[in-house]
Structure formats: structure tokens, C-alpha cells
């Protein structure tokens, strides 16, 4: 559905997006994971035709002009800022944005009702947006991107400043939409969200795409070994050599095959009092790839 | 529904829900109109200002020349010498503050304090400049007063004065000259002449007192008021009915300014809050987004102007040319749609644009005569007023409400409004386009 090749965009000396390439298929949730300033929003702006790439190409459902009305009708954008009219009701907002895409009246009514249902705001449809909580506004922001029945959804940090309950609402909505075949581009700097939602994740930093794979693939290829910590009932008596120096009754080590090593440790005696295996996550992947944390 | 109409309706709905905004849109201008209406209707003002007025001198006497000289020597008034019709036309169009007409026969009695019927000077003032009317009248009286010593000196130095006291036989026999020294003869001549004038004045005064019981008229000049509007059409049309005719165009412009400032803020608010971004990625062309916002601004300006005209009419304003008023309203609305677009790019936050819009609006109003009459301004400021849309807007509204502009006369101020509107819209649009790119 979306095919991006060698996309580049600079603002003066600052290169915001530097040779980024990826593809997103129908029904796929694709994550762009990176810290603030990594180039995620600029990439989205180029995808929806708001910014012109310096070089590279974008193909959306076979169309290369992302600013054209036909392409824009296929895309639903939920911007990072809550882009709603505070002094209109939830329903009026959706009617207005649906009307901008020239939906027929009956279809518009259906889509407004459906969108409100998806984000679970039907009972608040006649309330002014200014009376909503931050989480409710975020959900309505998502609904406004859905109302015109797009084929693909671009969500730019859709959970910023949201309470856990609303975050779960948003995740459930995205999963429902994805199950219906909608392609989703999801940008975030929360690795938990990418791990939980995305089929594939591209890790970006300073405008460059550093790695792209499914979450397991990224971890396997870039996450490094698992961290293991074992506490014995009593100090091992000998036999098999230990993978690290014993600290009292406790030992800590890293291993690509932690279960194999633990199985071996069972034979050294002492008995296990406590055992922790920390599998690497996307935070570790990011750290390995960039040398700094996602939150730095 | 077309997206342009949808955007306009959405903006108008938001406008109606904003109570503070609504107050500035309609409540505040009504307050301004009522306030200035009472101020202008309730009294005169004076001050050290320079007035430029038309002078129509229809009297060829030396006294009228002296009167004009006296007027100019005071330094408070500049005179544009012309004929009666063009003079009235210039005042009616607001180009000059007033007109002074010195009618034929002025010189016959000018400067005589006891000469029976005093000389007449006619004064007309732009009805929008009532504040200056009293001042102009005072200047005329002052100049006419300077003719009194001139008349006395002239009289006293004339041999004809003596001739009226001594009969021809005495003068022919040369008895006066032989009996009295020259200096005594002169003194007596003056005395007799003075007594003669006093006796005449007393006779007139007595007859008046007997008939009316009033004091004798000792004024040096009678100032008659000219209605510059009525005289243009030989009294066929009614004159300016009330101060509301004059003050409500100003009030209307405050409403228009509030509209422009309000909509400028909505445009920047759409940018700041991201709704403009959402509109940009909807499948409508960008021009339709701006057209929708402009349409909403246009409609609200029209609404505000019509509302204020209604309020003005309730107070007593009576527009004389409804069709031309419609033309003026459309031109004013078009002009301020353009200005709104320019105001919207003066800042990047709602606060910056809101503050700047009102500040610039105030300056436009000041230089355009929306706050103080242009007459009170020095010449360079008056020149600046030509670029103020307020000036042309007020002129076009006044032209239709009470100045009785013809369609041809309306074209210039209306054309200026459209030109300013088109220019500001183009600049604002170009800046906004670059900013959004």
C-alpha cells in the first residue's frame, strides 16, 4: 500500500529524513520507533503531501502524487497535536471533517456513528470537546482520522499524554481496525507500544532508518544476549564450571541460550532459590544500535 | 454541501458560541456608536487647531477683502478660494471642513456697530465635523470685528462725513475755515459725526425696543448657517437628521474591525491547534480552505454591519441611499476580508495575532478618522490617512447614509476599499502559503 524509497528531507543544514526506505502492506501495523526529533513526523508530512521530499519517492496504492485528492482520500491522519474544534461537539467535529471529504449525507451519518463507536464515545457525542479529558480527545482525534473511511491510517504519536485506560482504548481500536484490513503506520517513542501493536518496526534516529524487522527479529539480531540472574540455596560445591564469578550465593551472566546454561547450572549443586531471565527488548535494541537510550 | 460552505458555517457556528467574541463584534461597536453619538450631538468643542475651509467671496468691496485678510491673518484657518457650488461640493465630500460665503452687499454695512441691519456671512460645516463649527463661527466673528476700527478710521478721515454736518452754504462761504483753526475743525467734525451716528442708532434702537422690547442689535456680523447637504439639491432633500447619521459609520467600523481581528485569530488558531493541517490533508484544494474562511469572515462582517445599521436606525439614523449603502457594505466587507488574511500572518500565536490585529486596527482607525476627526491632524498625518481603509470605509458609508454621493462618487472610495482588500489578501495569502509549505 505504501512504498517509500530513499526518502530525504532537509531544513537548511539540518537533515530531518535521510534516505529512509520501507513498505507497508495491507492489514499491517507498521511502527516507526525513535526518539523526538528522529524524523518520524517529517516522514508522515511527506506521506500526506504536506512536505515535499528533497529526493526519493513515495508510492501510495500505486500513486506517486501524495498531495492529490485521490491519495488524500485514502489516508486518515491523526496528527500528534489534538486537531479538533473545542467549541464543537464530538459529533459536529466528525461531521465537519467527514464533510470535507464530501461524503454523502447518509454515508456521513453512518461513518460518524461508526467512528464514535470504535473509539467508544457514542454516549458523549453531543458534548463539547472542551469538556473532554485528554484521553477522550485523543480517541476523538483518532475517530476524526477514520470518519471518511480511509484505506490506511497514519497515527503520529497517538498516545502522548494519555491515561492508561484511554491508551488501552486506543490500542483496542487500532487492533479492531487492523483486523478489518486497514494498514496502519504508527509512530511512537514508547517501545512497549511498538512491541505490543506492531507487526514490523523500523527504528529511526537522526533521520536515518537503522533497522527494520518484526519485533522478534530485531531483538534476535540486535538485542544481544539475555540477562540471567540465579540465586542458589547454598554455594555450589563444584563440578561444572560456572558461566561467571560467584558473588556469595548469587551469579549474573549474559547468554544467547539462557535455558541451556541454566540446565547446566542445575548440575552444579546448591539448588535454585531464585532465578530471573531478562529477555532483551526494543530499548536494548535501540541502545545497541544508537549508543543511547530512547528517552535520552 | 460544498466544503467552502461547510467551513464558513463551521466558523460562524464557532463565532456564535463565543460570547466574549460576540460582545466585541456587536456590543462594543454599539457602545462606541452611542457614546460618540451623544458626544457629537451634545455639545461643541474648541481648541487650537487649523481648519481648511472654502471661501466664496461674492462681494467685491474693500471690506470683504479686509475681512478675508483678517481671517487669514489669525493663522487658524486656511482658505481655498472658489465658487459656491464647488465649495459646497468639497465640504459635502469631506474634502474641506467648511465653507465661508461672503455674500454681495457685505461691504455696505460691514464694521458698523449701529448701522441697522448687520452684514451677513454664511458658514457651512461638514456635518461630521460639528466640533469645528463653533470654532469657525468664532473666527468669522473675530475677523468681522476687525472691520469696526477700519470703518471708523475710514469714516473719520473722509471729508464727506463733515459735509453731512455742515450745509453746503456754510462750506461754500468758507465760514468754517475762517472761524475755527484746522485742528479744532477736525475734532468738531468727528464729534458731530459720532453724535449723528449715535442719534441714528438710538432712533433705530428705540423703534425696535418699542416693537419687541429687546435690546438694540449691536452685532458686527450676522452668521448664517448653511446646510451643505440640503443646499446642494435646492432643499429637495432632507438634511442630516441626527448625530447618529454621523457616528454610526464609525461604530460600524469598530464592529468590522472586531470581525477582522476575530477571524484573523481563528486562522492562526487553526494553524496552532493543527486543524488546518487536517483540512490540508482532506481531499479539497487548499484554496477552498481559504475561501471558506474568507466567506465566513465576509458573511460575519455583512451581518455585523447590517446589525449596527439596524441599531443606528433605531436611534434615528436614516440612510438616504439604501442601494449605495449595500454597495458600500459589500466593499467594506471585501476589504476587511483581505485585511483579515494579512492580520492572520502577523504572528504565529493567537495572542500575538489578536493583539497585533487590534493594535493595527486602532492605528488604522486613528489615521482614518475613526477616533478623531481628520481636521485635527497635521498635514502629513492627513496624507497618511489616504492609506487607511478606515477612511475610505467611513467615507463610503457616509456617502450612502448622508453625504448623498452619486454612484459615480461612490466608485472612488469603494474602489480604494477593493484595492486595499485585494492587495492585503494577496500578501497575506502568499505569506501563509509559504509558512504552510
XYZ file of C-alpha atoms in Angstrom:
733
model
C 0.000 0.000 0.000
C 2.778 2.403 0.941
C 6.203 2.216 -0.634
C 8.882 4.669 0.384
C 12.307 4.689 -1.264
C 15.381 6.661 -0.267
C 13.313 9.499 1.140
C 15.297 12.582 2.090
C 14.274 15.935 3.519
C 16.482 18.689 4.909
C 15.631 22.020 6.516
C 18.656 24.150 5.831
C 21.638 22.402 7.345
C 19.508 20.025 9.377
C 18.736 16.734 7.669
C 15.404 15.585 9.093
C 14.978 12.443 6.996
C 17.996 10.798 5.444
C 17.469 8.043 2.895
C 14.580 6.232 4.574
C 13.003 3.264 2.743
C 10.169 0.963 3.835
C 6.991 -0.674 2.646
C 3.698 -1.181 4.410
C 1.281 -3.835 3.243
C -2.471 -4.025 3.577
C -3.567 -5.076 7.050
C -0.149 -4.440 8.512
C 0.642 -2.333 11.559
C 3.990 -0.752 10.875
C 5.824 1.083 13.641
C 8.297 3.934 13.332
C 10.134 3.861 16.649
C 12.504 6.626 17.581
C 13.055 9.492 19.982
C 11.740 13.010 19.465
C 13.452 14.651 16.507
C 14.179 11.343 14.796
C 12.274 12.384 11.654
C 9.035 10.458 12.231
C 6.662 13.411 11.855
C 8.528 14.772 8.838
C 8.179 11.367 7.193
C 4.436 11.453 7.826
C 4.175 15.003 6.479
C 5.806 13.840 3.261
C 3.490 10.847 3.056
C 0.394 13.061 3.208
C 1.774 15.651 0.808
C 2.314 18.440 3.334
C 6.061 18.486 2.741
C 7.872 17.831 -0.490
C 10.791 15.382 -0.323
C 14.160 16.664 -1.487
C 14.746 13.277 -3.082
C 13.373 9.764 -3.040
C 9.942 8.521 -3.945
C 6.629 7.711 -2.353
C 4.060 5.366 -3.825
C 0.678 5.096 -2.149
C -1.546 2.401 -3.569
C 0.271 2.884 -6.858
C 0.007 6.684 -6.889
C 3.121 8.797 -6.697
C 1.470 12.181 -6.009
C 0.732 12.051 -2.322
C -0.778 15.550 -2.380
C -3.503 14.538 -4.806
C -7.101 14.418 -3.627
C -7.383 10.745 -4.568
C -4.454 9.775 -2.367
C -5.538 12.019 0.482
C -8.959 10.387 0.455
C -7.218 7.032 1.064
C -5.305 8.324 4.069
C -6.569 9.008 7.546
C -4.214 11.152 9.598
C -4.310 11.562 13.357
C -1.767 14.331 13.971
C 0.386 14.460 17.066
C -1.457 17.548 18.308
C -5.136 17.165 19.083
C -6.605 18.678 15.956
C -10.195 19.264 16.932
C -12.511 22.206 17.448
C -13.052 22.646 21.179
C -16.249 24.608 20.773
C -17.920 21.999 18.596
C -19.361 18.742 19.879
C -17.738 15.391 19.144
C -20.376 14.663 16.533
C -20.080 18.119 14.931
C -16.321 17.671 14.640
C -16.687 14.329 12.892
C -19.463 15.619 10.622
C -17.290 18.551 9.645
C -14.181 16.501 8.856
C -16.264 13.873 7.071
C -17.934 16.647 5.084
C -14.512 17.870 3.991
C -14.133 14.567 2.149
C -17.536 15.136 0.550
C -19.245 12.045 1.930
C -22.917 11.774 1.057
C -25.250 12.636 3.906
C -26.404 9.089 4.663
C -22.900 7.687 4.421
C -21.619 10.501 6.592
C -24.215 9.706 9.260
C -23.182 6.056 9.232
C -19.496 6.824 9.355
C -19.859 9.331 12.186
C -21.827 6.826 14.237
C -19.335 4.067 13.462
C -16.288 6.168 14.260
C -17.756 7.235 17.591
C -18.484 3.618 18.364
C -14.964 2.487 17.521
C -13.464 4.967 19.977
C -16.267 4.363 22.494
C -17.522 7.932 22.597
C -21.071 7.417 21.356
C -22.560 8.427 24.670
C -20.559 11.685 24.623
C -21.291 12.591 21.020
C -23.272 15.720 21.888
C -20.750 17.061 24.385
C -18.374 19.862 23.513
C -14.809 18.731 23.012
C -13.634 21.292 25.558
C -15.361 19.242 28.242
C -13.423 16.063 27.331
C -10.441 14.631 29.174
C -7.106 14.402 27.380
C -7.645 10.715 26.697
C -11.101 11.269 25.247
C -9.769 13.989 22.991
C -7.071 11.597 21.759
C -9.706 8.994 20.964
C -11.812 11.532 19.105
C -8.657 12.658 17.272
C -8.369 9.059 16.069
C -12.054 8.949 15.130
C -11.660 12.106 13.033
C -8.994 10.275 11.022
C -11.337 7.353 10.424
C -14.580 9.080 9.558
C -14.015 9.287 5.801
C -13.300 5.554 5.501
C -9.580 5.619 4.653
C -7.597 2.606 3.477
C -4.617 3.457 5.599
C -4.191 5.176 8.893
C -1.238 7.354 9.861
C -1.043 7.791 13.627
C 1.554 10.257 14.814
C 2.287 9.574 18.484
C -1.397 8.964 19.235
C -0.979 8.219 22.935
C 1.031 11.218 24.091
C -0.289 12.446 27.424
C -2.934 9.764 27.669
C -4.013 7.896 30.804
C -3.575 4.088 30.790
C -7.289 3.460 30.358
C -7.557 5.646 27.248
C -4.323 4.136 25.932
C -5.873 0.691 26.142
C -8.966 2.034 24.371
C -6.798 3.348 21.567
C -4.862 0.078 21.274
C -8.093 -1.902 21.122
C -9.449 0.412 18.448
C -6.312 0.057 16.343
C -6.392 -3.720 16.641
C -10.045 -3.757 15.576
C -9.316 -1.539 12.581
C -6.285 -3.595 11.639
C -8.344 -6.767 11.810
C -10.650 -5.166 9.219
C -7.704 -4.870 6.827
C -6.647 -1.283 7.466
C -2.936 -0.552 7.037
C -1.541 1.424 9.963
C 1.613 3.490 10.261
C 2.206 4.082 13.941
C 4.931 6.413 15.159
C 5.971 6.326 18.784
C 8.856 6.717 21.125
C 7.391 4.160 23.541
C 8.971 0.783 22.782
C 6.236 -1.001 24.754
C 3.633 0.303 22.302
C 5.658 -0.802 19.300
C 6.184 -4.235 20.799
C 2.527 -4.601 21.684
C 0.971 -3.333 18.448
C 3.314 -3.523 15.522
C 3.860 -6.364 13.098
C 7.077 -4.754 11.940
C 9.082 -1.941 13.415
C 11.551 0.468 11.835
C 13.993 2.018 14.269
C 14.891 5.575 13.320
C 17.281 8.086 14.790
C 18.580 11.421 13.453
C 16.594 10.909 10.267
C 18.151 7.543 9.431
C 16.461 4.158 9.440
C 18.754 1.926 11.486
C 16.913 -1.380 11.408
C 13.643 -2.830 10.165
C 12.162 -6.151 11.090
C 9.490 -7.817 13.150
C 9.956 -7.264 16.876
C 11.420 -10.749 17.473
C 13.757 -10.362 14.521
C 15.016 -7.011 15.768
C 15.638 -8.411 19.209
C 17.276 -11.523 17.894
C 19.550 -9.618 15.555
C 20.284 -6.521 17.579
C 19.109 -7.114 21.144
C 22.132 -9.067 22.329
C 22.099 -11.986 24.824
C 19.556 -12.479 27.569
C 20.493 -11.425 31.114
C 20.301 -14.215 33.700
C 20.490 -13.904 37.484
C 20.451 -17.018 39.657
C 20.437 -17.196 43.443
C 21.390 -20.583 44.963
C 20.151 -22.029 48.235
C 23.748 -22.659 49.125
C 27.017 -22.039 47.308
C 27.639 -24.664 44.567
C 30.064 -27.354 45.570
C 31.868 -27.700 42.229
C 31.684 -29.870 39.140
C 30.650 -27.937 36.038
C 32.458 -24.604 35.542
C 30.274 -21.583 36.260
C 29.490 -19.041 33.446
C 30.512 -16.133 35.730
C 32.178 -15.447 39.047
C 30.017 -16.345 42.019
C 29.047 -13.437 44.263
C 28.183 -15.127 47.562
C 25.257 -17.397 46.606
C 24.377 -15.303 43.506
C 25.552 -15.327 39.908
C 24.769 -12.973 36.988
C 25.648 -13.586 33.332
C 24.518 -12.985 29.721
C 23.763 -15.726 27.258
C 22.237 -16.152 23.836
C 20.893 -19.504 25.047
C 19.952 -18.916 28.677
C 17.863 -22.053 29.085
C 20.767 -24.299 28.023
C 23.101 -22.626 30.536
C 20.539 -22.838 33.326
C 20.020 -26.507 32.622
C 23.743 -26.990 33.020
C 23.787 -24.997 36.266
C 21.251 -27.371 37.719
C 24.035 -29.941 37.842
C 26.460 -27.889 39.949
C 24.510 -28.361 43.167
C 23.283 -25.807 45.668
C 19.690 -25.707 44.419
C 17.976 -22.644 42.912
C 16.448 -20.209 45.400
C 15.578 -17.562 42.733
C 16.023 -17.232 39.004
C 15.499 -14.229 36.609
C 15.869 -14.280 32.854
C 15.648 -10.833 31.232
C 14.972 -11.121 27.549
C 16.268 -8.098 25.587
C 13.653 -5.637 24.366
C 13.451 -2.857 21.778
C 15.008 -0.462 24.265
C 18.078 -2.687 24.269
C 17.926 -2.890 20.503
C 17.832 0.892 20.267
C 20.676 1.197 22.765
C 22.780 -1.263 20.812
C 22.051 0.495 17.508
C 22.492 4.102 18.599
C 24.567 4.013 21.733
C 21.930 5.982 23.636
C 18.566 5.342 25.215
C 15.191 6.055 23.559
C 14.412 8.525 26.326
C 17.694 10.474 26.072
C -22.686 20.527 0.976
C -19.717 22.218 -0.636
C -16.627 22.266 1.604
C -16.314 26.059 1.268
C -19.824 26.470 2.666
C -19.117 23.853 5.342
C -16.038 25.721 6.531
C -17.934 29.015 6.547
C -20.843 27.541 8.503
C -18.488 25.908 10.964
C -16.696 29.228 11.551
C -19.956 31.091 12.013
C -21.196 28.453 14.445
C -17.989 28.837 16.451
C -18.358 32.602 16.348
C -21.873 32.498 17.718
C -20.759 30.247 20.560
C -18.006 32.604 21.625
C -19.811 35.085 23.884
C -16.807 37.301 24.540
C -16.088 37.436 20.816
C -19.721 38.287 20.128
C -19.597 41.165 22.566
C -16.635 42.677 20.734
C -18.403 42.047 17.458
C -21.693 43.769 18.202
C -21.910 45.022 21.785
C -18.705 47.034 21.795
C -19.374 48.843 18.489
C -22.879 49.771 19.647
C -21.361 51.251 22.802
C -18.876 53.222 20.690
C -21.623 54.487 18.387
C -23.895 55.503 21.228
C -21.066 57.146 23.122
C -19.859 59.253 20.208
C -23.435 59.920 19.178
C -24.090 61.605 22.492
C -20.727 63.361 22.427
C -21.215 64.855 18.966
C -24.872 65.518 19.482
C -24.474 67.100 22.856
C -22.081 69.956 22.524
C -19.353 71.784 20.746
C -15.661 71.617 21.190
C -12.993 74.171 20.650
C -9.263 74.194 20.553
C -6.212 75.489 18.838
C -6.496 73.783 15.507
C -6.011 74.689 11.916
C -9.064 74.488 9.687
C -9.049 74.463 5.933
C -12.267 75.860 4.557
C -13.614 77.067 1.253
C -14.038 80.815 0.802
C -16.661 82.162 -1.565
C -16.319 85.913 -1.807
C -19.267 87.292 -3.712
C -18.766 90.864 -2.532
C -16.235 92.980 -4.449
C -15.914 95.679 -1.746
C -12.771 96.606 0.126
C -14.499 95.482 3.347
C -14.859 91.925 2.154
C -11.184 91.973 1.156
C -10.298 93.258 4.616
C -12.494 90.587 6.184
C -10.709 87.827 4.254
C -7.351 89.326 5.160
C -8.359 89.358 8.815
C -9.495 85.738 8.619
C -6.180 84.595 7.189
C -4.031 86.728 9.455
C -5.215 84.821 12.507
C -3.398 81.706 11.263
C -6.138 79.387 12.446
C -7.822 78.976 9.123
C -6.622 78.159 5.642
C -8.795 79.418 2.797
C -9.432 77.754 -0.532
C -10.949 80.436 -2.766
C -13.622 79.067 -5.026
C -17.226 79.492 -6.128
C -20.265 78.490 -4.168
C -21.176 75.188 -5.898
C -17.722 73.593 -5.907
C -17.233 74.841 -2.355
C -20.350 73.113 -1.105
C -19.419 70.005 -3.053
C -15.967 69.846 -1.456
C -17.433 70.195 2.019
C -20.121 67.623 1.304
C -17.492 65.157 0.139
C -15.472 65.768 3.247
C -12.516 67.321 1.443
C -12.826 70.592 3.389
C -14.025 71.190 6.914
C -16.411 74.001 5.981
C -17.298 76.923 3.769
C -17.491 80.682 4.372
C -19.649 82.643 1.966
C -19.298 86.440 1.896
C -22.461 87.499 0.077
C -22.848 90.510 -2.163
C -23.598 93.650 -0.171
C -21.447 92.576 2.745
C -19.326 95.722 2.460
C -22.275 98.094 2.789
C -22.698 97.560 6.494
C -19.632 95.546 7.485
C -17.907 97.031 10.519
C -20.869 99.211 11.551
C -21.941 98.580 15.088
C -25.010 100.771 14.883
C -25.684 100.577 11.201
C -29.078 98.967 11.446
C -29.050 95.544 9.822
C -25.601 93.909 10.332
C -23.589 92.445 7.471
C -24.193 88.762 6.838
C -21.645 85.977 6.474
C -22.811 82.444 5.719
C -20.961 79.497 7.223
C -21.402 75.839 6.393
C -19.656 72.925 8.091
C -19.277 69.271 7.237
C -21.923 67.687 9.476
C -19.368 65.085 10.532
C -17.272 67.899 11.990
C -19.605 69.606 14.358
C -16.733 70.021 16.738
C -15.206 72.584 14.398
C -18.418 74.520 13.677
C -18.252 76.653 16.793
C -14.627 77.411 16.211
C -15.251 78.533 12.637
C -18.082 80.814 13.754
C -15.795 82.370 16.344
C -13.112 83.028 13.733
C -15.657 84.722 11.469
C -16.869 86.975 14.290
C -13.308 87.835 15.221
C -12.428 88.801 11.642
C -15.644 90.808 11.253
C -14.875 92.633 14.490
C -11.609 93.857 12.988
C -13.636 95.759 10.383
C -15.070 98.113 13.028
C -11.945 100.251 13.596
C -11.279 100.133 9.868
C -14.752 101.523 9.200
C -14.300 104.226 11.883
C -10.892 105.304 10.667
C -12.080 105.451 7.135
C -15.092 107.455 8.145
C -13.188 109.888 10.277
C -10.645 110.600 7.558
C -13.340 111.290 4.984
C -14.465 114.889 4.139
C -17.891 113.534 3.239
C -18.510 112.974 6.905
C -18.173 116.661 7.601
C -20.304 117.503 4.609
C -23.188 115.772 6.274
C -22.902 118.040 9.329
C -22.451 121.418 7.653
C -24.741 122.636 4.987
C -23.341 123.459 1.608
C -23.761 127.219 2.049
C -21.571 127.343 5.123
C -18.905 125.290 3.427
C -19.173 127.320 0.235
C -18.840 130.593 2.149
C -15.731 129.293 3.784
C -17.016 130.350 7.151
C -15.879 127.226 8.972
C -12.352 127.553 7.864
C -12.197 131.177 8.718
C -13.824 130.871 12.136
C -12.044 127.748 13.543
C -8.454 126.527 13.488
C -7.925 123.386 11.393
C -7.339 121.033 14.345
C -10.440 122.248 16.152
C -12.384 121.967 12.953
C -11.324 118.290 12.626
C -12.231 117.462 16.197
C -15.610 119.017 15.847
C -16.223 117.200 12.589
C -15.502 113.874 14.289
C -17.630 114.744 17.262
C -20.576 115.789 15.179
C -20.326 112.747 13.018
C -20.164 110.495 16.085
C -23.164 112.196 17.601
C -25.024 111.878 14.329
C -24.317 108.146 14.190
C -25.284 107.718 17.810
C -28.557 109.584 17.234
C -29.350 107.333 14.265
C -28.585 104.243 16.309
C -30.741 105.455 19.166
C -33.653 106.027 16.837
C -33.365 102.508 15.477
C -32.939 101.069 18.942
C -35.913 102.952 20.270
C -38.151 101.780 17.457
C -37.020 98.162 17.965
C -37.373 98.364 21.702
C -40.836 99.701 21.331
C -41.882 96.944 18.993
C -40.186 93.954 20.598
C -38.899 95.075 23.938
C -35.420 93.735 23.033
C -32.034 95.430 23.235
C -30.755 97.120 20.052
C -28.708 94.826 17.725
C -25.075 95.731 18.247
C -23.516 92.739 16.470
C -20.974 93.467 13.762
C -21.894 90.490 11.622
C -24.718 88.034 11.342
C -23.512 84.443 10.839
C -25.989 82.338 8.958
C -25.687 78.550 8.943
C -25.518 76.748 5.622
C -26.748 73.170 5.406
C -24.222 71.853 2.925
C -26.298 68.775 2.207
C -29.622 70.482 1.691
C -28.281 73.370 -0.359
C -26.774 71.033 -2.891
C -30.169 69.946 -4.104
C -32.026 73.225 -3.518
C -33.717 71.958 -0.413
C -35.261 68.965 -2.112
C -33.655 66.530 0.250
C -33.720 66.405 3.981
C -30.631 67.456 5.914
C -28.620 65.223 8.239
C -31.251 64.195 10.727
C -29.184 63.407 13.745
C -25.735 62.852 15.108
C -26.388 59.102 14.724
C -26.066 59.506 10.943
C -22.511 60.578 11.585
C -21.435 58.435 14.478
C -22.793 55.089 13.406
C -20.496 54.715 10.394
C -17.672 54.911 12.932
C -19.420 52.399 15.166
C -19.920 50.100 12.211
C -16.211 50.223 11.515
C -15.429 49.156 15.073
C -17.662 46.141 14.525
C -15.898 45.399 11.265
C -12.526 45.666 12.983
C -13.694 43.250 15.686
C -14.750 40.819 12.958
C -11.425 41.082 11.171
C -9.445 40.627 14.387
C -11.633 37.707 15.430
C -11.268 35.868 12.161
C -7.555 36.547 11.958
C -7.279 34.780 15.300
C -9.343 31.826 14.056
C -6.969 31.348 11.120
C -3.899 31.276 13.330
C -5.789 29.104 15.835
C -6.362 26.555 13.081
C -2.626 26.567 12.435
C -1.611 26.316 16.059
C -4.088 23.601 17.017
C -3.480 21.509 13.927
C -6.995 21.650 12.499
C -5.652 23.495 9.478
C -3.315 20.554 8.923
C -6.308 18.222 8.996
C -8.088 20.457 6.489
C -4.990 20.479 4.313
C -4.925 16.697 4.130
C -8.626 16.427 3.424
C -9.293 15.924 -0.237
C -10.197 19.543 -1.027
C -7.890 22.052 -2.690
C -6.113 24.472 -0.390
C -7.814 27.488 -1.955
C -11.167 26.129 -0.849
C -9.998 26.151 2.748
C -9.096 29.836 2.498
C -12.233 30.564 0.518
C -14.312 29.008 3.283
C -12.625 31.107 5.943
C -12.953 34.228 3.811
C -16.631 33.527 3.173
C -17.274 33.207 6.890
C -15.461 36.475 7.527
C -17.378 38.176 4.706
C -20.737 36.946 5.996
C -19.987 37.958 9.566
C -18.856 41.448 8.502
C -22.068 41.846 6.484
C -24.089 40.608 9.460
C -22.354 42.963 11.882
C -22.726 45.942 9.559
C -26.409 45.232 8.965
C -26.990 44.721 12.669
C -25.310 48.018 13.508
C -27.221 49.798 10.762
C -30.377 48.409 12.362
C -29.300 49.669 15.777
C -28.367 53.020 14.256
C -31.796 53.276 12.643
C -33.418 52.511 15.956
C -31.559 55.505 17.361
C -32.569 57.730 14.464
C -30.070 57.150 11.697
C -31.767 57.268 8.295
C -29.653 56.030 5.368
C -30.602 58.025 2.311
C -29.320 55.715 -0.417
C -30.010 52.055 0.513
C -28.625 50.675 -2.739
C -25.405 52.620 -2.446
C -25.244 51.602 1.186
C -25.426 47.968 0.065
C -22.564 48.644 -2.329
C -20.551 50.266 0.451
C -21.230 47.375 2.824
C -20.097 44.793 0.259
C -16.931 46.773 -0.477
C -16.159 47.261 3.206
C -16.670 43.532 3.834
C -14.456 42.596 0.872
C -11.736 44.968 2.009
C -11.681 43.620 5.533
C -11.627 40.008 4.364
C -8.301 40.857 2.741
C -7.108 42.685 5.822
C -8.078 39.666 7.932
C -5.842 37.468 5.819
C -2.936 39.837 6.349
C -3.651 40.159 10.067
C -3.610 36.361 10.355
C 0.047 36.181 9.387
C 1.298 38.950 11.698
C 2.088 36.412 14.360
C 2.340 32.721 14.996
C 0.208 32.543 18.113
C -3.375 33.500 18.853
C -2.223 36.057 21.413
C 0.233 37.695 19.020
C -2.261 37.925 16.182
C -5.121 39.039 18.432
C -3.023 41.789 19.999
C -1.483 42.923 16.738
C -4.820 42.948 14.947
C -6.377 45.282 17.492
C -3.272 47.454 17.702
C -3.040 47.885 13.948
C -6.793 48.336 13.757
C -6.556 51.170 16.268
C -3.811 52.836 14.248
C -5.852 52.448 11.051
C -8.820 53.907 12.884
C -6.808 56.826 14.260
C -5.323 57.736 10.917
C -8.569 57.094 9.091
C -10.672 59.418 11.212
C -12.340 56.652 13.158
C -11.314 58.090 16.514
C -10.615 61.758 15.972
C -11.613 63.983 13.048
C -9.014 64.256 10.324
C -9.141 68.052 10.667
C -7.358 67.870 13.980
C -4.382 66.222 12.352
C -1.344 67.911 10.848
C -0.983 67.807 7.084
C 1.406 64.836 6.968
C -0.984 62.763 9.035
C -3.845 63.658 6.746
C -1.739 62.374 3.859
C -1.198 59.106 5.689
C -4.938 58.779 6.157
C -5.312 58.014 2.455
C -3.840 54.562 3.001
C -6.131 53.806 5.911
C -9.046 51.611 4.867
C -10.979 53.183 7.729
C -11.057 56.490 5.892
C -12.459 55.005 2.707
C -14.844 52.742 4.565
C -16.283 55.600 6.614
C -16.446 57.817 3.555
C -18.309 55.214 1.520
C -20.739 54.514 4.366
C -21.279 58.225 4.949
C -21.646 58.749 1.223
C -24.618 56.434 1.223
C -26.031 57.394 4.628
C -25.996 61.187 4.486
C -23.454 62.657 2.089
C -25.727 61.827 -0.843
C -22.962 60.524 -3.034
C -23.938 59.616 -6.544
C -22.976 56.193 -7.877
C -20.025 57.778 -9.668
C -18.891 59.455 -6.463
C -19.093 56.147 -4.626
C -16.767 54.477 -7.089
C -13.580 56.020 -5.781
C -13.875 55.129 -2.076
C -15.331 51.749 -2.991
C -12.537 51.186 -5.485
C -9.966 52.065 -2.842
C -11.542 49.570 -0.466
C -11.496 46.811 -3.068
C -7.905 47.619 -3.999
C -6.750 47.552 -0.375
C -8.695 44.328 0.175
C -7.193 42.629 -2.877
C -3.677 43.762 -2.018
C -3.771 42.699 1.588
C -5.392 39.372 0.710
C -2.681 38.635 -1.848
C 0.127 39.471 0.585
C -1.466 37.536 3.445
C -2.154 34.537 1.256
C 1.404 34.489 -0.083
C 2.887 34.609 3.427
C 0.502 31.946 4.712
C 1.240 29.703 1.759
C 4.960 29.999 2.366
C 4.503 29.373 6.059
C 2.465 26.227 5.475
C 4.801 24.822 2.829
